PDB file of C-alpha atoms in Angstrom:
ATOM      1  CA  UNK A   6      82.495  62.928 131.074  1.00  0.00           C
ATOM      2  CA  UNK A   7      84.444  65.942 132.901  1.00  0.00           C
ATOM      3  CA  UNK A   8      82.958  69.577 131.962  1.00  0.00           C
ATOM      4  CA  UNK A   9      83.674  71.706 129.849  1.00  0.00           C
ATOM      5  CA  UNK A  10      85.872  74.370 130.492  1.00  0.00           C
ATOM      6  CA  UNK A  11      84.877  77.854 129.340  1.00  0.00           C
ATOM      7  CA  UNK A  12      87.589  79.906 129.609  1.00  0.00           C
ATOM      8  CA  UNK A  13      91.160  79.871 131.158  1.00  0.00           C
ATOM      9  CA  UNK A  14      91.464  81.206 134.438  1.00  0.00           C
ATOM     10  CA  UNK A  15      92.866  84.727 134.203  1.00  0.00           C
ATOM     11  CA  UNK A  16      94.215  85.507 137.584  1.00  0.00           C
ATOM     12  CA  UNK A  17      96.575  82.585 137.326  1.00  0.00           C
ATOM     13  CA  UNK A  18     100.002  83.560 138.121  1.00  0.00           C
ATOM     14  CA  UNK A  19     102.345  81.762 135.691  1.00  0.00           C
ATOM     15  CA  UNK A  20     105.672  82.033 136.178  1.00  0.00           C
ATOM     16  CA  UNK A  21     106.274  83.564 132.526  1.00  0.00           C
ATOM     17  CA  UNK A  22     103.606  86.563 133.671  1.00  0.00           C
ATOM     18  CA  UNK A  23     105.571  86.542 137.346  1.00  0.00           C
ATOM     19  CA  UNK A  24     109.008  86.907 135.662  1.00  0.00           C
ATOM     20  CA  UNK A  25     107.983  89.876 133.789  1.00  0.00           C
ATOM     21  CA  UNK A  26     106.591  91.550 136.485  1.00  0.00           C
ATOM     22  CA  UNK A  27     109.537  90.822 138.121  1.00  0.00           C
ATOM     23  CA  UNK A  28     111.483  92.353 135.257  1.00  0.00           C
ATOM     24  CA  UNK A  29     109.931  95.229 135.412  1.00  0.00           C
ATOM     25  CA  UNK A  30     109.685  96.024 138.364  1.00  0.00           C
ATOM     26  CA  UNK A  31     113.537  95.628 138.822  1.00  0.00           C
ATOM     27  CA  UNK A  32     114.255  98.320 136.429  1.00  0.00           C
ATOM     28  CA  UNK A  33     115.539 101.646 137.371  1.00  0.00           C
ATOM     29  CA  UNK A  34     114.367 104.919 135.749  1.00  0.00           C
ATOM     30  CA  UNK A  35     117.872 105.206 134.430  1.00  0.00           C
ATOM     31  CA  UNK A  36     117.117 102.311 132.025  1.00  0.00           C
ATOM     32  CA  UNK A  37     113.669 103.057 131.220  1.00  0.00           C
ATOM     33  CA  UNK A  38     114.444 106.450 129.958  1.00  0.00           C
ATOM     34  CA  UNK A  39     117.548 104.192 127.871  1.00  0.00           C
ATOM     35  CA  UNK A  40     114.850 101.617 126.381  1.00  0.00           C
ATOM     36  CA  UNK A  41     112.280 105.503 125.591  1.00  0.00           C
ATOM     37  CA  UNK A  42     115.273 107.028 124.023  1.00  0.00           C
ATOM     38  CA  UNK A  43     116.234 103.627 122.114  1.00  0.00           C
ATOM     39  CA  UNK A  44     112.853 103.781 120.867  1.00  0.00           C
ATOM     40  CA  UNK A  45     112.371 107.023 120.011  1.00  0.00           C
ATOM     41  CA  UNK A  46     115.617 106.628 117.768  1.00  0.00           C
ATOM     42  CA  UNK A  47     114.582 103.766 116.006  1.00  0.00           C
ATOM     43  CA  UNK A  48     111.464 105.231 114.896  1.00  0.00           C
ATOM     44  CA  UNK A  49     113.095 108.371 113.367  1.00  0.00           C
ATOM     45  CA  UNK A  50     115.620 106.050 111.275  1.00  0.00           C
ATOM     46  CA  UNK A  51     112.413 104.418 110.210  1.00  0.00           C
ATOM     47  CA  UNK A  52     110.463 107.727 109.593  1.00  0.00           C
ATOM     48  CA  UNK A  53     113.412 108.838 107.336  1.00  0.00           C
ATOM     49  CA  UNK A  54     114.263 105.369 105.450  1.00  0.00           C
ATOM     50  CA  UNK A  55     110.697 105.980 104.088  1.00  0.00           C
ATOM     51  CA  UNK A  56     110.810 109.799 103.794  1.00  0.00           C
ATOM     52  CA  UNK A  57     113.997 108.053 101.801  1.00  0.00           C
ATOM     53  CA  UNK A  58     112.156 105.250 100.148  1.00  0.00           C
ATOM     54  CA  UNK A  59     108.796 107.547  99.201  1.00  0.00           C
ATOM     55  CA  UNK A  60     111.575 110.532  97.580  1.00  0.00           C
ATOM     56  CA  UNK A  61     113.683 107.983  95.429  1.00  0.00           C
ATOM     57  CA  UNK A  62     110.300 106.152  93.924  1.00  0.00           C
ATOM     58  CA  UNK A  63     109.051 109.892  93.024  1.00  0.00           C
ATOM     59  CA  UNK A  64     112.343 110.725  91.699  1.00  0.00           C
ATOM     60  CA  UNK A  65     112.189 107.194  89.679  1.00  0.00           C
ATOM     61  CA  UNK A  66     108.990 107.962  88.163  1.00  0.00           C
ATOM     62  CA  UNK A  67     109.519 111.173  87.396  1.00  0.00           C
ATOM     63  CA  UNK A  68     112.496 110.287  85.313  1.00  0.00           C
ATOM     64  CA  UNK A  69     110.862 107.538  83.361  1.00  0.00           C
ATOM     65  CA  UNK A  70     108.409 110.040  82.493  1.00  0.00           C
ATOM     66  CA  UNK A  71     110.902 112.686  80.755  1.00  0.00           C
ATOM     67  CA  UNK A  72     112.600 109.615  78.960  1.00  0.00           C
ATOM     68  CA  UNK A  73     108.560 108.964  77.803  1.00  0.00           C
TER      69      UNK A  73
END
């Protein structure tokens, strides 16, 4: 019966792990400050759609209450 094995081996290099290191390490400053910014934006829209969200559900329950 072959053993058991415990664990995987971590300090295999796959070639999904290599590519990625590859990937970054091919980018230029230029487009890491594009993919910051990017994400910066993205999580101001989604800041504000539920600033948005939060404001219209207060607004809603506030008006059922006067009609109450």
């Amino acid at each position: 019966m072959p053993t058991k094995r415990k664990g995987a081996d971590l300090n295999r290099d796959t070639n999904k792990s290599r590519s990625i290191r590859n990937r970054r390490a091919q980018r230029t400053e230029e487009q890491v400050q594009e993919e910051n910014t990017g994400a910066r934006v993205r999580m101001a829209q989604l800041r504000q759609e539920q600033l948005d969200d939060t404001r219209a559900e207060r607004n809603e329950v506030m008006r059922l209450e006067m009609k109450s």
